[in-house]
């Protein structure tokens, strides 16, 4: 794309258009996963919705790929692409809270740390991610699993409406009573249908929570995992926690001899009466010998950013995901085997519960179809040195393969890597045909294809 043509776009913008000739081009094109090294034709830092409309029209008319970057956490690096126009929402992070209606509207560049900071001032929250720097838009469009899933459903279950610019440059509002088919598809169908510029959410009373981070030696994984499985099956929905496998992080409540060693963890929170919090967490302190723990009341946003230090932009990354109907002993055995060999302190393997409120939404009520699953294991392999790429990728693939016999065909779309396009129909399950129909209506030319792609019919 020559500079003269891009100058024609620049004249239509309020935002900044960064091209290869600009000194900040390399920083502008960089995404969270440093393994991804793409060279887009330009990065448009959006200032207004009008910039999005101009960018969509320009890319379409010039047959350019279009990449959309919200929070930028995409493991496959879909927030950039070679020779593409990147719509970057890094400067669009506003959140407007209506405490009377208990709703909030977030711009497309908002992270969950931004969102929770804004809503916590009113003692409110909605289901968000586990890491504060994760983008609100990307997580929600793929479903959105978090600490509040059991109590309040997925992020997409709390979506009230979305503003969308479609492939023909039109601005639409999608909600239960406006462009209903598009609204249905956005709740789990990813970025296949348009550029979402803002999202409106239902909020819930969540203020101080009784949080728990409990770490055990990896040799205790079978006992801890079975206890966790049985406890979650009957726990009140106010208890939201995941099972995980890490290297011991350098935190004050974990003795130094455990730093860098494989550990099994249970992390989460009790959102009911704080006076009950200690009793709700005590069973996990008794389940197996504890290497370290931090249990007590804290503001919800503080728990949401607790792992941000281990999830820094600029590391190498490779992710995998599955769904489990049950956390059976075979799956636990796979976790025990690979959890004992976690490759770096930045790698996170989590098993998220998706029962409770999330399971009461119908399979066909939203594009996120896997409502009859109990758990979603995700393997977020991250490391610093590119020389370790081959070993880390092989480890993640081996882990996923060991879980496969105990898993469903599909997995959580937000943790799919670039090579997982062959799984896309399974990831959407029984809603695939309907998603293809919506894609064909709103994007018949597959303009929005830099994603886990749903091709039009």
Coordinates of C-alpha atoms in Angstrom, one line a residue:
X1 CA 0.0 0.0 0.0
X2 CA 1.7 3.2 -1.1
X3 CA 2.0 6.3 1.0
X4 CA -0.1 8.4 -1.3
X5 CA -3.1 6.1 -0.8
X6 CA -2.6 6.0 2.9
X7 CA -2.4 9.8 2.9
X8 CA -5.9 9.7 1.5
X9 CA -7.0 7.8 4.5
X10 CA -5.1 10.0 6.9
X11 CA -7.1 13.0 5.8
X12 CA -10.3 11.3 7.0
X13 CA -9.1 10.6 10.5
X14 CA -9.0 12.1 14.0
X15 CA -6.8 9.3 15.2
X16 CA -3.1 8.6 14.5
X17 CA -2.1 6.5 11.4
X18 CA 1.3 5.0 11.9
X19 CA 3.2 3.6 8.9
X20 CA 6.5 1.9 8.4
X21 CA 8.2 5.3 7.8
X22 CA 7.3 6.5 11.3
X23 CA 9.7 6.1 14.2
X24 CA 7.2 4.4 16.5
X25 CA 6.1 1.9 13.9
X26 CA 7.8 -1.1 15.5
X27 CA 6.3 -0.4 18.9
X28 CA 2.9 0.2 17.3
X29 CA 2.9 -3.1 15.4
X30 CA 4.0 -5.2 18.4
X31 CA 1.4 -7.3 20.1
X32 CA 1.3 -9.2 23.4
X33 CA 2.8 -12.4 22.0
X34 CA 6.4 -11.6 20.8
X35 CA 6.4 -14.8 18.7
X36 CA 4.2 -12.9 16.3
X37 CA 6.2 -10.5 14.1
X38 CA 3.9 -9.1 11.4
X39 CA 4.4 -5.9 9.3
X40 CA 1.1 -4.2 8.7
X41 CA 0.7 -1.4 6.1
X42 CA -0.5 0.9 8.8
X43 CA -1.7 1.0 12.4
X44 CA -4.7 3.3 13.0
X45 CA -5.0 4.3 16.6
X46 CA -8.7 5.0 16.7
X47 CA -10.0 8.2 18.2
X48 CA -13.6 8.0 17.2
X49 CA -16.1 5.6 15.6
X50 CA -15.8 7.7 12.5
X51 CA -12.2 6.5 12.3
X52 CA -13.4 2.9 12.4
X53 CA -15.9 3.6 9.5
X54 CA -13.2 5.3 7.5
X55 CA -10.7 2.5 8.2
X56 CA -13.2 -0.3 7.3
X57 CA -14.2 1.4 4.0
X58 CA -10.5 2.1 3.1
X59 CA -9.4 -1.4 3.7
X60 CA -12.3 -3.0 1.9
X61 CA -12.0 -0.7 -1.1
X62 CA -8.3 -1.4 -1.4
X63 CA -8.6 -5.2 -0.8
X64 CA -6.5 -4.9 2.3
X65 CA -6.7 -7.3 5.2
X66 CA -8.1 -5.7 8.4
X67 CA -6.9 -6.6 11.9
X68 CA -8.6 -5.5 15.0
X69 CA -6.8 -4.9 18.3
X70 CA -8.6 -4.4 21.6
X71 CA -6.6 -5.4 24.6
X72 CA -4.1 -7.1 22.4
X73 CA -3.9 -10.4 24.3
X74 CA -4.7 -12.7 21.3
X75 CA -2.3 -15.6 21.5
X76 CA -2.3 -16.0 17.7
X77 CA -1.6 -12.3 17.4
X78 CA -4.7 -11.5 15.5
X79 CA -4.3 -7.9 16.5
X80 CA -1.9 -7.5 13.6
X81 CA -1.3 -8.9 10.2
X82 CA 1.1 -8.5 7.3
X83 CA 0.1 -5.7 4.8
X84 CA -3.0 -5.1 6.8
X85 CA -4.7 -2.0 8.2
X86 CA -4.7 -2.5 12.0
X87 CA -7.5 -0.8 13.9
X88 CA -6.0 -0.3 17.3
X89 CA -8.2 0.8 20.2
X90 CA -5.4 1.4 22.7
X91 CA -6.7 5.0 23.2
X92 CA -10.3 4.0 23.7
X93 CA -10.5 2.8 27.3
X94 CA -13.4 4.8 28.7
X95 CA -16.0 3.2 31.0
X96 CA -19.3 4.8 31.8
X97 CA -21.1 3.4 34.8
X98 CA -24.8 3.9 35.5
X99 CA -25.1 2.8 39.2
X100 CA -28.9 3.3 39.3
X101 CA -29.5 0.9 36.4
X102 CA -26.4 -1.2 37.3
X103 CA -25.0 -1.1 33.9
X104 CA -21.7 0.0 32.3
X105 CA -20.6 0.8 28.8
X106 CA -16.9 0.1 27.9
X107 CA -15.0 1.2 24.8
X108 CA -13.3 -1.4 22.7
X109 CA -9.8 -0.8 24.1
X110 CA -10.8 -1.3 27.7
X111 CA -9.0 -3.9 29.8
X112 CA -10.6 -5.7 32.7
X113 CA -8.4 -3.7 35.0
X114 CA -9.9 -0.5 33.6
X115 CA -13.4 -1.9 33.8
X116 CA -13.2 -3.2 37.3
X117 CA -11.6 0.0 38.5
X118 CA -14.5 2.0 37.2
X119 CA -17.3 -0.3 38.4
X120 CA -15.7 -1.0 41.8
X121 CA -16.2 2.6 42.8
X122 CA -19.9 1.8 42.9
X123 CA -19.5 -1.7 44.5
X124 CA -20.4 -3.4 41.2
X125 CA -18.8 -5.8 38.8
X126 CA -19.6 -8.3 36.0
X127 CA -17.8 -11.5 34.9
X128 CA -14.4 -10.6 33.6
X129 CA -11.1 -12.4 33.0
X130 CA -8.5 -13.8 35.3
X131 CA -5.8 -11.3 34.1
X132 CA -6.4 -7.6 34.4
X133 CA -4.6 -6.7 31.2
X134 CA -7.0 -8.9 29.1
X135 CA -9.2 -6.9 26.8
X136 CA -12.9 -6.6 27.6
X137 CA -14.0 -6.9 24.0
X138 CA -12.0 -9.9 22.9
X139 CA -12.8 -11.9 26.1
X140 CA -16.5 -11.2 25.8
X141 CA -16.8 -11.9 22.1
X142 CA -15.3 -15.4 22.7
X143 CA -17.5 -16.1 25.7
X144 CA -15.7 -14.8 28.8
X145 CA -14.9 -17.2 31.7
X146 CA -13.9 -15.7 35.0
X147 CA -14.2 -15.8 38.8
X148 CA -17.9 -14.8 38.6
X149 CA -19.0 -17.4 36.0
X150 CA -20.7 -19.7 38.5
X151 CA -22.7 -16.9 40.1
X152 CA -23.4 -14.6 37.1
X153 CA -22.6 -16.5 34.0
X154 CA -20.1 -15.7 31.2
X155 CA -19.1 -12.2 30.2
X156 CA -21.2 -12.6 27.0
X157 CA -24.2 -13.6 29.2
X158 CA -24.0 -10.2 30.8
X159 CA -23.8 -8.3 27.5
X160 CA -26.8 -6.0 27.0
X161 CA -25.8 -4.4 23.7
X162 CA -22.9 -3.7 21.4
X163 CA -22.1 -1.0 18.8
X164 CA -20.7 -2.6 15.6
X165 CA -19.3 -1.3 12.3
X166 CA -20.0 -3.9 9.7
X167 CA -18.1 -4.9 6.6
X168 CA -20.0 -2.4 4.4
X169 CA -19.1 0.5 6.8
X170 CA -22.5 0.7 8.4
X171 CA -22.9 1.4 12.1
X172 CA -25.3 -0.9 13.9
X173 CA -26.5 -1.5 17.5
X174 CA -26.9 -5.1 18.4
X175 CA -29.1 -6.1 21.3
X176 CA -32.1 -8.3 22.2
X177 CA -34.4 -6.1 20.2
X178 CA -32.1 -4.6 17.5
X179 CA -30.3 -6.8 15.0
X180 CA -31.0 -9.7 17.2
X181 CA -29.2 -12.3 15.0
X182 CA -26.0 -10.2 15.1
X183 CA -26.4 -9.9 18.9
X184 CA -26.7 -13.6 19.2
X185 CA -23.6 -14.3 17.1
X186 CA -21.5 -11.7 19.0
X187 CA -22.0 -13.6 22.2
X188 CA -19.3 -16.2 21.6
X189 CA -18.7 -15.9 17.9
X190 CA -15.6 -13.7 18.2
X191 CA -14.7 -10.9 15.8
X192 CA -16.2 -12.5 12.7
X193 CA -19.1 -10.2 12.1
X194 CA -17.8 -6.6 12.5
X195 CA -15.7 -4.2 14.5
X196 CA -17.2 -3.8 18.0
X197 CA -16.6 -0.3 19.2
X198 CA -18.3 -0.4 22.6
X199 CA -20.1 -2.9 24.8
X200 CA -22.8 -2.5 27.4
X201 CA -23.0 -4.9 30.4
X202 CA -25.2 -5.8 33.3
X203 CA -23.5 -5.2 36.6
X204 CA -23.9 -7.0 39.9
X205 CA -23.2 -6.2 43.6
X206 CA -19.6 -7.3 44.0
X207 CA -17.3 -5.3 46.4
X208 CA -15.1 -6.9 48.9
X209 CA -14.6 -10.7 48.4
X210 CA -13.0 -13.4 50.5
X211 CA -10.1 -14.4 48.2
X212 CA -7.9 -17.5 48.3
X213 CA -4.6 -18.4 46.7
X214 CA -3.5 -21.8 48.0
X215 CA -0.4 -23.6 46.6
X216 CA 0.6 -27.2 47.1
X217 CA 3.6 -29.3 45.9
X218 CA 2.9 -30.9 42.5
X219 CA 3.1 -34.3 44.1
X220 CA -0.3 -33.5 45.7
X221 CA -2.0 -32.9 42.4
X222 CA -4.2 -36.0 42.4
X223 CA -5.5 -35.5 45.9
X224 CA -6.1 -31.7 45.4
X225 CA -7.7 -32.1 42.0
X226 CA -10.2 -34.8 43.2
X227 CA -11.0 -32.7 46.2
X228 CA -11.5 -29.6 44.1
X229 CA -13.7 -31.5 41.7
X230 CA -16.0 -32.8 44.4
X231 CA -16.1 -29.5 46.3
X232 CA -17.1 -27.4 43.3
X233 CA -19.8 -29.9 42.4
X234 CA -21.8 -29.0 45.6
X235 CA -20.4 -25.5 46.5
X236 CA -22.7 -22.5 46.4
X237 CA -22.4 -20.4 43.3
X238 CA -20.9 -17.6 45.4
X239 CA -17.7 -19.7 45.4
X240 CA -15.8 -19.3 42.2
X241 CA -12.3 -20.8 41.9
X242 CA -10.1 -22.6 39.4
X243 CA -7.6 -25.4 39.7
X244 CA -4.2 -24.6 38.3
X245 CA -0.6 -25.7 37.6
X246 CA 2.3 -23.3 37.7
X247 CA 5.9 -22.9 38.8
X248 CA 6.0 -21.3 42.3
X249 CA 6.0 -17.6 41.8
X250 CA 8.2 -15.3 43.8
X251 CA 5.5 -14.0 46.1
X252 CA 5.9 -13.2 49.9
X253 CA 3.4 -15.9 51.0
X254 CA 5.3 -18.7 49.3
X255 CA 8.5 -19.8 51.0
X256 CA 11.6 -19.3 48.8
X257 CA 12.4 -23.0 48.5
X258 CA 9.2 -23.3 46.4
X259 CA 10.0 -20.5 44.0
X260 CA 10.4 -22.0 40.5
X261 CA 9.2 -25.4 41.5
X262 CA 6.1 -27.1 40.1
X263 CA 3.0 -26.4 42.2
X264 CA -0.7 -27.2 42.1
X265 CA -2.9 -24.2 43.0
X266 CA -6.5 -23.3 43.8
X267 CA -7.3 -19.7 43.3
X268 CA -10.6 -17.9 43.6
X269 CA -13.0 -16.1 45.8
X270 CA -16.2 -16.3 47.9
X271 CA -18.6 -13.5 47.1
X272 CA -21.2 -14.3 49.8
X273 CA -21.2 -13.1 53.4
X274 CA -17.5 -12.2 54.2
X275 CA -18.1 -13.7 57.7
X276 CA -18.4 -17.1 56.0
X277 CA -15.2 -16.7 53.9
X278 CA -12.7 -18.3 56.2
X279 CA -14.9 -21.4 56.6
X280 CA -15.4 -21.6 52.8
X281 CA -11.6 -21.7 52.3
X282 CA -10.6 -23.9 55.2
X283 CA -11.3 -27.2 53.4
X284 CA -8.7 -26.3 50.8
X285 CA -6.2 -25.6 53.6
X286 CA -6.9 -29.1 54.9
X287 CA -7.1 -31.0 51.6
X288 CA -3.3 -31.6 51.3
X289 CA 0.0 -30.1 52.8
X290 CA 0.1 -26.4 51.9
X291 CA 3.3 -24.9 50.5
X292 CA 1.9 -21.4 50.8
X293 CA -1.3 -19.5 51.0
X294 CA -3.0 -16.1 51.1
X295 CA -6.6 -16.2 52.2
X296 CA -8.6 -13.2 53.3
X297 CA -10.8 -10.3 52.3
X298 CA -9.7 -8.1 49.5
X299 CA -11.3 -5.8 46.9
X300 CA -12.4 -7.8 43.8
X301 CA -10.2 -5.7 41.4
X302 CA -7.1 -6.6 43.5
X303 CA -7.7 -10.4 42.8
X304 CA -8.3 -9.7 39.2
X305 CA -4.8 -8.2 38.7
X306 CA -3.0 -10.6 41.0
X307 CA -1.3 -12.4 38.1
X308 CA -0.6 -9.5 35.9
X309 CA 3.1 -9.5 36.8
X310 CA 3.5 -12.9 35.3
X311 CA 1.7 -12.0 32.1
X312 CA 3.8 -9.2 30.6
X313 CA 3.7 -8.1 27.0
X314 CA 6.6 -9.2 24.9
X315 CA 7.0 -12.9 26.0
X316 CA 6.8 -15.8 23.6
X317 CA 3.4 -17.6 23.8
X318 CA 1.5 -20.6 22.6
X319 CA -1.9 -21.7 23.9
X320 CA -4.3 -24.7 23.8
X321 CA -7.7 -25.4 25.2
X322 CA -10.3 -28.1 25.6
X323 CA -13.7 -28.7 27.3
X324 CA -14.3 -31.4 29.8
X325 CA -17.7 -32.9 30.6
X326 CA -16.2 -34.2 33.8
X327 CA -12.8 -33.8 35.5
X328 CA -12.3 -37.6 35.6
X329 CA -9.4 -39.5 37.0
X330 CA -7.9 -39.8 33.5
X331 CA -7.8 -36.0 33.0
X332 CA -6.4 -35.6 36.5
X333 CA -3.7 -38.1 35.6
X334 CA -2.8 -36.0 32.6
X335 CA -2.6 -32.8 34.7
X336 CA -0.5 -34.6 37.3
X337 CA 2.0 -35.7 34.7
X338 CA 2.4 -32.4 32.8
X339 CA 1.7 -30.2 35.8
X340 CA 4.9 -31.6 37.4
X341 CA 6.9 -30.3 34.4
X342 CA 5.6 -26.8 33.9
X343 CA 8.1 -25.1 31.7
X344 CA 8.3 -21.5 33.1
X345 CA 7.1 -19.3 35.9
X346 CA 5.1 -17.4 33.3
X347 CA 3.2 -20.5 32.1
X348 CA -0.4 -20.9 33.4
X349 CA -2.5 -24.1 33.1
X350 CA -6.0 -23.5 34.6
X351 CA -9.1 -25.6 34.9
X352 CA -12.1 -23.3 35.0
X353 CA -15.5 -24.3 36.2
X354 CA -18.3 -23.4 33.8
X355 CA -21.3 -24.7 35.7
X356 CA -23.8 -22.8 37.8
X357 CA -25.3 -19.7 36.1
X358 CA -23.4 -20.3 32.9
X359 CA -25.0 -23.8 32.6
X360 CA -28.5 -22.4 32.9
X361 CA -28.2 -20.6 29.6
X362 CA -29.5 -22.6 26.7
X363 CA -27.1 -24.1 24.2
X364 CA -28.7 -22.2 21.4
X365 CA -29.4 -19.0 23.3
X366 CA -25.9 -17.5 22.5
X367 CA -23.2 -18.5 20.1
X368 CA -21.2 -20.0 23.0
X369 CA -22.6 -23.5 22.8
X370 CA -20.8 -25.6 25.4
X371 CA -23.2 -25.1 28.2
X372 CA -23.3 -28.8 29.2
X373 CA -19.6 -28.8 30.0
X374 CA -18.3 -28.7 33.6
X375 CA -14.8 -27.5 33.1
X376 CA -12.6 -25.6 30.6
X377 CA -8.9 -26.5 30.9
X378 CA -6.6 -23.9 29.2
X379 CA -2.9 -24.2 28.6
X380 CA -1.3 -20.7 28.4
X381 CA 2.4 -21.5 27.8
X382 CA 4.6 -18.4 28.0
X383 CA 8.3 -17.9 28.2
X384 CA 11.0 -15.3 27.7
X385 CA 13.7 -16.8 25.4
X386 CA 12.9 -17.5 21.8
X387 CA 15.6 -20.3 21.9
X388 CA 13.1 -22.2 24.1
X389 CA 10.2 -22.0 21.5
X390 CA 10.5 -25.5 20.2
X391 CA 10.6 -27.2 23.6
X392 CA 7.7 -25.1 25.0
X393 CA 5.4 -25.7 22.0
X394 CA 6.1 -29.4 22.1
X395 CA 5.3 -29.5 25.8
X396 CA 2.0 -27.7 25.3
X397 CA 1.0 -29.9 22.4
X398 CA 1.9 -33.0 24.5
X399 CA -0.2 -31.7 27.4
X400 CA -3.2 -31.1 25.1
X401 CA -2.8 -34.5 23.5
X402 CA -2.8 -36.2 26.9
X403 CA -6.1 -34.4 27.8
X404 CA -7.7 -35.1 24.4
X405 CA -9.0 -38.6 25.2
X406 CA -11.0 -37.1 28.2
X407 CA -12.1 -34.0 26.3
X408 CA -14.8 -32.9 23.9
X409 CA -13.9 -32.1 20.3
X410 CA -14.2 -28.4 20.8
X411 CA -12.4 -26.0 23.1
X412 CA -12.6 -22.5 24.4
X413 CA -12.2 -20.2 21.4
X414 CA -10.3 -17.5 23.4
X415 CA -7.4 -19.9 24.0
X416 CA -7.0 -21.3 20.5
X417 CA -3.8 -20.7 18.7
X418 CA -3.2 -19.9 15.0
X419 CA -2.9 -23.5 14.0
X420 CA -6.3 -24.4 15.4
X421 CA -8.4 -23.2 12.5
X422 CA -9.2 -26.9 11.7
X423 CA -11.1 -27.0 15.0
X424 CA -13.2 -24.0 14.5
X425 CA -16.5 -25.9 13.7
X426 CA -16.0 -28.1 16.7
X427 CA -15.3 -25.1 18.9
X428 CA -18.7 -23.6 18.0
X429 CA -20.4 -27.0 18.1
X430 CA -24.2 -27.2 17.4
X431 CA -24.3 -23.5 16.7
X432 CA -22.0 -23.7 13.7
X433 CA -24.6 -23.7 10.9
X434 CA -26.4 -20.7 12.4
X435 CA -23.1 -18.8 12.8
X436 CA -22.3 -19.4 9.1
X437 CA -25.7 -18.0 8.2
X438 CA -25.2 -14.8 10.3
X439 CA -21.7 -14.5 8.8
X440 CA -23.1 -14.8 5.3
X441 CA -25.6 -12.1 6.0
X442 CA -23.3 -9.5 7.6
X443 CA -19.9 -10.4 6.0
X444 CA -20.5 -12.3 2.7
X445 CA -17.0 -11.5 1.4
X446 CA -15.3 -12.7 4.6
X447 CA -13.7 -9.3 5.1
X448 CA -13.3 -10.0 8.8
X449 CA -11.0 -13.1 8.5
X450 CA -8.1 -12.3 10.7
X451 CA -9.6 -14.4 13.6
X452 CA -10.7 -17.9 14.4
X453 CA -12.6 -17.7 11.1
X454 CA -16.2 -18.6 10.3
X455 CA -16.3 -18.6 6.6
X456 CA -19.5 -17.5 4.9
X457 CA -21.5 -20.0 2.9

